[in-house]
Tab-separated table of C-alpha atoms in Angstrom:
chain	number	residue	atom	x	y	z
A	27	LEU	CA	70.531	115.575	113.842
A	28	ILE	CA	68.076	113.784	111.552
A	29	SER	CA	70.052	114.792	108.453
A	30	LEU	CA	73.298	113.577	110.123
A	31	ILE	CA	71.758	110.190	110.942
A	32	MET	CA	70.324	109.808	107.427
A	33	PHE	CA	73.661	110.907	105.925
A	34	GLN	CA	75.467	108.171	107.881
A	35	ARG	CA	72.937	105.515	106.893
A	36	ALA	CA	72.669	106.442	103.207
A	37	THR	CA	74.235	103.995	100.752
A	38	ASP	CA	73.182	105.334	97.358
A	39	HIS	CA	75.424	108.079	95.962
A	40	SER	CA	72.523	110.441	95.206
A	41	ASP	CA	71.095	109.964	98.732
A	42	ILE	CA	74.490	110.628	100.305
A	43	LYS	CA	74.836	113.828	98.279
A	44	PHE	CA	71.332	115.028	99.236
A	45	TRP	CA	71.686	114.418	102.995
A	46	ARG	CA	75.173	115.934	103.026
A	47	LYS	CA	73.799	119.132	101.489
A	48	LEU	CA	70.897	119.172	103.923
A	49	PHE	CA	73.254	118.644	106.869
A	50	THR	CA	75.504	121.485	105.646
A	51	VAL	CA	72.522	123.834	105.369
A	52	GLY	CA	71.421	122.899	108.908
A	53	ILE	CA	74.881	123.580	110.327
A	54	GLY	CA	74.980	126.920	108.535
A	55	LEU	CA	71.610	127.869	110.026
A	56	SER	CA	72.940	126.897	113.480
A	57	GLY	CA	75.843	129.283	112.954
A	58	LEU	CA	73.410	132.063	112.065
A	59	VAL	CA	71.385	131.326	115.219
A	60	TRP	CA	74.491	131.751	117.398
A	61	ALA	CA	75.377	134.916	115.502
A	62	SER	CA	71.887	136.281	116.208
A	63	CYS	CA	72.258	135.424	119.904
A	64	ALA	CA	75.550	137.308	120.001
A	65	ALA	CA	74.024	140.351	118.331
A	66	LEU	CA	70.973	140.362	120.643
A	67	PHE	CA	72.508	139.562	124.026
A	68	LEU	CA	75.905	141.229	123.888
A	69	THR	CA	74.465	144.723	123.665
A	70	ASN	CA	73.366	146.606	126.809
A	71	VAL	CA	74.776	144.064	129.262
A	72	ASP	CA	77.682	144.316	131.668
A	73	THR	CA	81.131	142.901	131.063
A	74	PHE	CA	80.523	139.764	133.150
A	75	HIS	CA	77.504	138.721	131.085
A	76	GLN	CA	79.330	139.563	127.847
A	77	LEU	CA	82.146	137.217	128.846
A	78	PHE	CA	79.678	134.529	129.913
A	79	ILE	CA	77.784	134.670	126.602
A	80	SER	CA	81.038	134.822	124.595
A	81	THR	CA	82.470	131.838	126.483
A	82	SER	CA	79.321	129.817	125.795
A	83	ILE	CA	79.444	130.564	122.062
A	84	ILE	CA	83.202	129.893	121.921
A	85	GLY	CA	82.651	126.549	123.692
A	86	MET	CA	80.012	125.504	121.159
A	87	VAL	CA	82.251	126.600	118.305
A	88	SER	CA	85.265	124.723	119.707
A	89	GLY	CA	83.281	121.492	119.925
A	90	ALA	CA	82.372	121.820	116.269
A	91	ILE	CA	85.951	120.989	115.224
A	92	VAL	CA	84.738	117.393	114.807
A	93	LEU	CA	83.012	118.621	111.636
A	94	SER	CA	86.415	119.083	109.968
A	95	VAL	CA	85.609	116.241	107.582
A	96	LEU	CA	82.911	118.528	106.155
A	97	ARG	CA	84.869	121.734	105.734
A	98	ARG	CA	82.072	123.727	104.133
A	99	ALA	CA	79.693	122.966	107.007
A	100	LEU	CA	82.308	123.930	109.605
A	101	VAL	CA	83.102	127.213	107.861
A	102	LEU	CA	79.374	128.066	107.705
A	103	TYR	CA	79.190	127.379	111.444
A	104	LEU	CA	82.420	129.056	112.601
A	105	VAL	CA	82.474	132.260	110.605
A	106	PRO	CA	78.973	133.650	111.343
A	107	SER	CA	79.168	132.737	115.065
A	108	LEU	CA	82.581	134.265	115.728
A	109	ALA	CA	82.167	137.130	113.257
A	110	ALA	CA	79.115	138.371	115.198
A	111	LEU	CA	81.094	138.285	118.467
A	112	ILE	CA	84.059	140.082	116.910
A	113	ILE	CA	81.901	142.831	115.427
A	114	CYS	CA	80.000	143.351	118.678
A	115	PHE	CA	83.212	143.756	120.704
A	116	PHE	CA	84.854	146.103	118.204
A	117	LEU	CA	81.733	148.288	118.094
A	118	GLN	CA	81.982	148.978	121.848
A	119	GLU	CA	85.117	151.101	121.238
A	120	ASN	CA	87.046	150.501	124.447
A	121	TYR	CA	90.413	148.946	125.201
A	122	HIS	CA	89.097	145.731	126.770
A	123	SER	CA	86.612	145.147	123.922
A	124	TYR	CA	89.333	145.627	121.302
A	125	LEU	CA	91.539	143.168	123.146
A	126	ILE	CA	88.779	140.540	123.358
A	127	GLY	CA	87.839	141.125	119.694
A	128	SER	CA	91.468	140.672	118.623
A	129	MET	CA	91.699	137.443	120.612
A	130	LEU	CA	88.532	136.209	118.913
A	131	VAL	CA	90.016	136.973	115.491
A	132	PHE	CA	93.100	134.963	116.457
A	133	PHE	CA	90.866	132.178	117.762
A	134	LEU	CA	88.942	132.108	114.436
A	135	VAL	CA	92.167	131.905	112.434
A	136	ILE	CA	93.500	129.105	114.663
A	137	ASN	CA	90.248	127.141	114.274
A	138	LEU	CA	90.258	127.497	110.495
A	139	SER	CA	93.902	126.373	110.421
A	140	ASN	CA	93.142	123.374	112.654
A	141	MET	CA	90.145	122.561	110.475
A	142	ASN	CA	92.366	122.302	107.374
A	143	ARG	CA	94.942	120.256	109.263
A	144	TYR	CA	92.355	117.815	110.653
A	145	TYR	CA	90.686	117.592	107.266
A	146	ASN	CA	93.981	116.607	105.642
A	147	VAL	CA	94.682	114.056	108.390
A	148	ILE	CA	91.238	112.495	108.045
A	149	SER	CA	91.484	112.485	104.226
A	150	ASP	CA	94.896	110.824	104.352
A	151	SER	CA	93.611	108.246	106.837
A	152	ILE	CA	90.642	107.389	104.623
A	153	ARG	CA	92.853	107.264	101.528
A	154	LEU	CA	95.393	105.014	103.258
A	155	ARG	CA	92.600	102.761	104.478
A	156	PHE	CA	91.274	102.242	100.962
A	157	GLU	CA	94.788	101.874	99.578
A	158	ASN	CA	95.547	99.243	102.198
A	159	GLU	CA	92.310	97.422	101.407
A	160	ASN	CA	93.144	97.532	97.690
A	161	LEU	CA	96.681	96.391	98.460
A	162	VAL	CA	95.413	93.471	100.528
A	163	GLU	CA	92.976	92.584	97.750
A	164	SER	CA	95.788	92.781	95.194
A	165	PHE	CA	97.958	90.515	97.357
A	166	LYS	CA	95.100	88.027	97.629
A	167	LYS	CA	94.605	88.041	93.860
A	168	ALA	CA	98.349	87.693	93.271
A	169	LYS	CA	98.468	84.836	95.764
A	170	ASP	CA	95.533	83.091	94.070
A	171	ILE	CA	97.150	83.550	90.662
A	172	ALA	CA	100.492	82.239	91.958
A	173	GLU	CA	98.825	79.233	93.586
A	174	GLU	CA	96.843	78.493	90.431
A	175	SER	CA	100.026	78.837	88.360
A	176	THR	CA	101.793	76.423	90.696
A	177	ARG	CA	98.940	73.931	90.430
A	178	ALA	CA	98.903	74.327	86.640
A	179	LYS	CA	102.646	73.696	86.436
A	180	SER	CA	102.295	70.670	88.707
A	181	ARG	CA	99.600	69.275	86.425
A	182	PHE	CA	101.824	70.149	83.471
A	183	LEU	CA	104.796	68.263	84.909
A	184	ALA	CA	102.616	65.238	85.637
A	185	ASN	CA	101.271	65.431	82.092
A	186	MET	CA	104.772	65.882	80.651
A	187	SER	CA	106.000	62.712	82.349
A	188	HIS	CA	103.216	60.833	80.563
A	189	GLU	CA	103.749	62.618	77.230
A	190	ILE	CA	107.488	61.894	77.249
A	191	ARG	CA	107.393	58.350	78.651
A	192	THR	CA	104.712	57.101	76.252
A	193	PRO	CA	106.658	57.646	72.992
A	194	LEU	CA	109.949	56.675	74.661
A	195	ASN	CA	108.502	53.374	75.866
A	196	ALA	CA	107.058	52.786	72.402
A	197	ILE	CA	110.415	53.490	70.737
A	198	ILE	CA	112.303	51.215	73.173
A	199	GLY	CA	109.737	48.401	72.946
A	200	LEU	CA	109.422	48.519	69.155
A	201	SER	CA	113.219	48.683	68.772
A	202	GLU	CA	113.573	45.488	70.795
A	203	LEU	CA	110.883	43.792	68.677
A	204	LEU	CA	112.579	45.045	65.504
A	205	ILE	CA	115.883	43.479	66.524
A	206	ARG	CA	114.255	40.091	67.175
A	207	CYS	CA	111.847	40.070	64.211
A	208	PRO	CA	113.036	38.335	60.991
A	209	ASP	CA	109.865	39.232	58.977
A	210	PRO	CA	110.555	42.241	56.628
A	211	GLU	CA	106.897	43.312	56.540
A	212	ARG	CA	106.618	43.426	60.316
A	213	GLN	CA	109.981	45.191	60.464
A	214	ASN	CA	108.643	47.936	58.192
A	215	ASP	CA	105.566	48.256	60.419
A	216	TYR	CA	107.754	48.596	63.511
A	217	ILE	CA	109.943	51.208	61.784
A	218	GLU	CA	106.887	53.292	60.820
A	219	LYS	CA	105.589	53.181	64.395
A	220	ILE	CA	109.026	54.105	65.751
A	221	GLU	CA	109.116	57.056	63.351
A	222	ALA	CA	105.644	58.218	64.454
A	223	SER	CA	106.616	57.947	68.134
A	224	SER	CA	109.845	59.841	67.444
A	225	HIS	CA	107.961	62.695	65.766
A	226	HIS	CA	105.552	62.841	68.692
A	227	LEU	CA	108.434	62.989	71.171
A	228	LEU	CA	110.145	65.673	69.065
A	229	GLY	CA	106.949	67.737	69.128
A	230	VAL	CA	106.779	67.536	72.920
A	231	ILE	CA	110.433	68.574	73.258
A	232	ASN	CA	109.953	71.444	70.781
A	233	ASP	CA	106.984	72.738	72.807
A	234	ILE	CA	109.040	72.668	75.999
A	235	LEU	CA	111.958	74.460	74.328
A	236	ASP	CA	109.657	77.073	72.763
A	237	ILE	CA	107.896	77.910	76.035
A	238	SER	CA	111.319	78.157	77.707
A	239	LYS	CA	112.444	80.625	75.037
A	240	ILE	CA	109.265	82.638	75.484
A	241	GLU	CA	109.638	82.852	79.267
A	242	ALA	CA	113.301	83.851	78.843
A	243	GLY	CA	112.444	86.390	76.116
A	244	LYS	CA	114.785	84.682	73.671
A	245	MET	CA	112.372	83.788	70.872
A	246	SER	CA	113.057	85.747	67.671
A	247	LEU	CA	111.735	85.947	64.122
A	248	GLU	CA	113.567	85.516	60.832
A	249	MET	CA	112.979	87.935	57.974
A	250	VAL	CA	113.305	86.061	54.689
A	251	ASP	CA	111.484	86.051	51.368
A	252	PHE	CA	109.031	83.185	50.913
A	253	GLN	CA	106.057	82.296	48.754
A	254	LEU	CA	102.666	81.748	50.354
A	255	ASP	CA	101.690	79.007	47.934
A	256	HIS	CA	104.575	76.912	49.279
A	257	ILE	CA	103.075	77.298	52.771
A	258	PHE	CA	99.696	75.976	51.632
A	259	ASP	CA	101.285	73.127	49.647
A	260	GLN	CA	103.243	72.206	52.774
A	261	MET	CA	100.083	72.212	54.883
A	262	ALA	CA	98.367	69.921	52.389
A	263	ASP	CA	101.317	67.524	52.345
A	264	ILE	CA	101.739	67.364	56.125
A	265	PHE	CA	98.155	66.362	56.916
A	266	ALA	CA	97.006	64.567	53.760
A	267	SER	CA	97.652	61.014	54.968
A	268	ARG	CA	96.321	61.624	58.484
A	269	MET	CA	93.130	63.172	57.124
A	270	LYS	CA	92.569	60.145	54.906
A	271	GLU	CA	93.151	57.795	57.830
A	272	LYS	CA	90.425	59.514	59.872
A	273	ARG	CA	88.244	59.940	56.751
A	274	ILE	CA	87.956	63.697	57.282
A	275	GLU	CA	87.572	66.098	54.367
A	276	TYR	CA	90.470	68.573	54.324
A	277	LEU	CA	90.192	71.884	52.456
A	278	VAL	CA	92.971	74.476	52.017
A	279	ALA	CA	91.413	77.532	50.365
A	280	PRO	CA	93.592	80.665	50.025
A	281	SER	CA	91.955	83.802	48.649
A	282	SER	CA	92.927	85.181	45.245
A	283	ASP	CA	93.912	88.582	46.728
A	284	LEU	CA	96.990	87.230	48.496
A	285	PRO	CA	100.450	88.408	47.405
A	286	LYS	CA	102.679	85.682	46.053
A	287	THR	CA	105.913	86.641	47.794
A	288	VAL	CA	106.191	88.168	51.267
A	289	ILE	CA	108.933	88.798	53.827
A	290	GLY	CA	108.695	87.186	57.243
A	291	ASP	CA	109.310	83.976	59.154
A	292	PRO	CA	107.804	81.046	57.177
A	293	VAL	CA	108.874	78.484	59.799
A	294	LYS	CA	106.963	80.235	62.580
A	295	LEU	CA	103.924	80.776	60.334
A	296	VAL	CA	103.855	77.069	59.455
A	297	GLN	CA	104.292	76.217	63.146
A	298	VAL	CA	101.129	78.151	64.036
A	299	LEU	CA	99.114	76.629	61.172
A	300	VAL	CA	100.370	73.119	61.943
A	301	ASN	CA	99.492	73.462	65.616
A	302	LEU	CA	95.969	74.756	64.933
A	303	THR	CA	95.353	72.153	62.234
A	304	GLY	CA	96.776	69.402	64.437
A	305	ASN	CA	94.409	70.404	67.240
A	306	ALA	CA	91.496	70.463	64.812
A	307	LEU	CA	92.401	66.968	63.595
A	308	LYS	CA	92.844	65.709	67.169
A	309	PHE	CA	89.377	66.834	68.274
A	310	THR	CA	87.483	66.043	65.039
A	311	THR	CA	86.219	62.528	64.383
A	312	GLN	CA	84.024	63.268	61.360
A	313	GLY	CA	83.190	66.110	59.013
A	314	GLU	CA	85.753	68.530	57.649
A	315	ILE	CA	88.645	70.843	58.433
A	316	VAL	CA	89.012	74.051	56.406
A	317	ILE	CA	92.011	76.388	56.258
A	318	THR	CA	91.368	79.822	54.705
A	319	ALA	CA	93.589	82.842	54.144
A	320	SER	CA	92.927	86.342	52.843
A	321	ALA	CA	94.480	89.814	52.747
A	322	LEU	CA	92.869	92.312	55.147
A	323	ARG	CA	94.999	95.375	54.420
A	324	THR	CA	97.674	95.990	51.808
A	325	SER	CA	100.151	98.841	51.493
A	326	GLU	CA	103.307	99.448	49.498
A	327	GLN	CA	105.516	97.994	52.214
A	328	SER	CA	103.356	95.536	54.177
A	329	VAL	CA	100.292	93.335	54.099
A	330	THR	CA	98.048	92.116	56.916
A	331	LEU	CA	96.920	88.538	56.347
A	332	SER	CA	94.071	86.728	58.054
A	333	PHE	CA	94.134	82.944	58.552
A	334	SER	CA	91.472	80.691	60.006
A	335	VAL	CA	91.236	76.969	60.788
A	336	THR	CA	87.675	75.664	61.090
A	337	ASP	CA	86.677	72.179	62.192
A	338	THR	CA	83.515	70.242	62.969
A	339	GLY	CA	84.926	68.717	66.163
A	340	ILE	CA	83.811	68.578	69.772
A	341	GLY	CA	83.920	72.353	70.325
A	342	ILE	CA	84.822	74.297	73.466
A	343	ALA	CA	82.630	75.584	76.285
A	344	LYS	CA	82.487	79.404	76.569
A	345	GLU	CA	83.735	79.442	80.157
A	346	LYS	CA	86.879	77.555	79.057
A	347	ILE	CA	87.814	79.848	76.177
A	348	GLU	CA	89.366	82.588	78.359
A	349	SER	CA	92.008	80.253	79.807
A	350	LEU	CA	92.581	78.419	76.539
A	351	PHE	CA	95.669	80.432	75.542
A	352	GLU	CA	97.351	80.216	78.950
A	353	ALA	CA	100.445	78.058	79.208
A	354	PHE	CA	100.159	74.619	80.843
A	355	THR	CA	96.362	74.516	80.389
A	356	GLN	CA	93.838	72.787	78.163
A	357	ALA	CA	90.096	73.278	77.926
A	358	ASP	CA	89.596	70.417	80.389
A	359	ASP	CA	91.808	68.015	82.304
A	360	SER	CA	89.773	65.161	80.844
A	361	THR	CA	90.823	66.445	77.408
A	362	THR	CA	94.447	65.803	78.300
A	363	ARG	CA	93.665	62.291	79.464
A	364	GLN	CA	91.571	61.451	76.402
A	365	PHE	CA	93.433	63.220	73.594
A	366	GLY	CA	96.888	63.907	75.029
A	367	GLY	CA	98.885	67.068	74.454
A	368	THR	CA	101.122	69.361	76.475
A	369	GLY	CA	98.773	72.337	76.838
A	370	LEU	CA	101.517	74.614	75.484
A	371	GLY	CA	100.677	74.801	71.792
A	372	LEU	CA	98.069	77.576	71.812
A	373	SER	CA	100.103	79.695	74.231
A	374	ILE	CA	103.097	79.425	71.902
A	375	CYS	CA	100.955	80.195	68.866
A	376	ARG	CA	99.488	83.326	70.449
A	377	TYR	CA	102.976	84.562	71.347
A	378	ILE	CA	104.266	83.960	67.806
A	379	VAL	CA	101.252	85.735	66.321
A	380	SER	CA	101.770	88.721	68.626
A	381	MET	CA	105.434	88.858	67.565
A	382	MET	CA	104.193	89.044	63.976
A	383	GLY	CA	102.010	92.034	64.844
A	384	GLY	CA	98.706	90.164	64.929
A	385	LYS	CA	96.079	88.760	67.261
A	386	MET	CA	94.487	85.352	67.758
A	387	SER	CA	90.843	84.625	68.540
A	388	VAL	CA	88.504	81.646	68.753
A	389	GLN	CA	84.813	81.047	68.179
A	390	SER	CA	83.372	77.758	69.348
A	391	GLU	CA	80.241	75.973	70.497
A	392	PRO	CA	80.249	72.579	72.232
A	393	GLY	CA	79.351	69.863	69.743
A	394	GLU	CA	79.456	72.224	66.750
A	395	GLY	CA	83.182	72.704	66.164
A	396	SER	CA	85.614	75.583	66.465
A	397	THR	CA	87.180	78.319	64.371
A	398	PHE	CA	90.615	79.592	65.347
A	399	SER	CA	91.550	82.818	63.555
A	400	PHE	CA	94.669	84.947	63.614
A	401	THR	CA	96.234	87.841	61.758
A	402	VAL	CA	99.876	88.528	60.923
A	403	GLN	CA	101.626	91.515	59.408
A	404	LEU	CA	104.253	90.707	56.771
A	405	ASN	CA	106.420	92.887	54.564
A	406	THR	CA	105.989	92.880	50.790
A	407	LEU	CA	108.331	93.219	47.839
A	408	PRO	CA	107.220	96.154	45.648
A	409	SER	CA	109.373	94.945	42.761
A	410	MET	CA	107.364	91.720	42.622
A	411	THR	CA	103.912	93.298	42.587
A	412	ASP	CA	103.242	92.287	39.004
A	413	ASP	CA	104.154	88.675	39.741
A	414	ASN	CA	101.780	88.570	42.704
A	415	ASP	CA	98.592	89.308	40.773
A	416	ASP	CA	96.068	86.508	40.761
A	417	TRP	CA	98.584	83.844	41.732
A	418	ALA	CA	95.847	81.992	43.568
A	419	SER	CA	93.781	81.684	40.423
A	420	SER	CA	96.195	79.019	39.262
A	421	LYS	CA	96.440	77.292	42.647
A	422	ASN	CA	92.787	77.706	43.689
A	423	VAL	CA	92.025	75.237	46.503
A	424	VAL	CA	93.539	71.980	47.737
A	425	VAL	CA	90.998	69.341	48.733
A	426	ILE	CA	91.715	66.027	50.423
A	427	ASN	CA	88.504	64.025	49.998
A	428	SER	CA	87.607	61.784	52.902
A	429	HIS	CA	86.426	59.100	50.475
A	430	SER	CA	89.645	59.018	48.480
A	431	PRO	CA	91.564	55.762	48.724
A	432	SER	CA	94.472	55.993	51.176
C-alpha cells in the first residue's frame, strides 16, 4: 500500500521506476502468500472447506484485475495463487477435484486474456489522451500563428498604404509644380525628385510582386553566364552617390580567389546585394559599409561563394533577429515609422538565397552595427579556368571615401 501511494505521488522518472518495481515485488509476494495458504489449508480438509478457501482466493484474485495497467505485477499475483489451487485439486485424484482444477485452469486463462485486453484498452486511452492534448496544443499554436500572421498582414497593409501614397503624392505634387515653374534650375530639381520618388515606388511594387510570386511558387532563376567583377562594379555605381551624400565610407572588397565567370542568375544576386546594402545604408548614419566576397568551396562544375554586408549602423536586438526574415515584419514597428520600408526585403532575399542553394545569417549588436552574410552555389565554366585566375588582383577593391567631394 505504501509503495502504491508513493508510486502515485512520484514525479521524478527515477522515483517512479523505483516505486513501480517495489510495488511489483510486493504484489508478487502477496501472490506467494495466497499460494502458501492454498497449499497449507486445502490438504486434510473436507470438500466444503476446500470450496470456501478456493472461493476466497478466487475472489481476491478476481479483484486484482484492476492491476491490468501493471501486467507484470498482475501475472506475479495471479499465477502463483491459482497455480497452487490447481495443483492441490489435481493431486487429490478424484473426479470432482479434476473438474474443479480444470475450471480453475480455464479461469486463469480467462483472467490472463482479460488482463491483456484491459491493458490494451487502458494504454489506448492514455495514448489518445496525450494525443488529444498534443492536438489541442497544436491547434492553439496554429491559431496563435494564424492570428499573428493576420495582425502582421494588417500592419503590412497599413504600412503599404503609406509606402505607396508617399511617393505617389510626391510625384503628383512635383509634377504640378513642374508644369507651373518657368525656372529651368528648379525644373531640374523637381525632375530629380520625381525620379527618386518613382524609383522608390517601383521598389515597393517590385517587393509586392516578388512576395506574391514566392507565395504562389512562381519565382524562378535564370541560368546565364556572367562575370562577378561586373556585379561589384554595379554595386559601386548604384550606391556611390548616396554614400557620398550621407558621408559614409563604402568599401567593395572581393577576394582574389573568386572565379571570373560563373553561371547563375545575376539579376537575383544583385537584388540580394542591393537589398542588404540598401538596408545597411538606411540604418547607418556614420562610419562605413563593407561588402566582401570569397570562394568557400570550388569544384570542376560549381563554386560556393560567400558574401557579407557589414555596417556600423544602429544594430538589431537579439530577440528580434529570429523574426527578422519573416514576411511583413521589421525588427521594430518604430523602425518602419522612422526609416520606412515594406518589411518584405529580407524575406525575399532569404528565399532567393535558398533557391541558389545557400543560407542567410545575421550577426548584430544594438549600437554596434550588423553583418548580413549569405552563401550561393553557382556553376562554373571549366573552359574558362585559365581566364579566372587572379582576376581580382587587377580589380582589387572599390572604395568610396566619405570625404570625397560629391
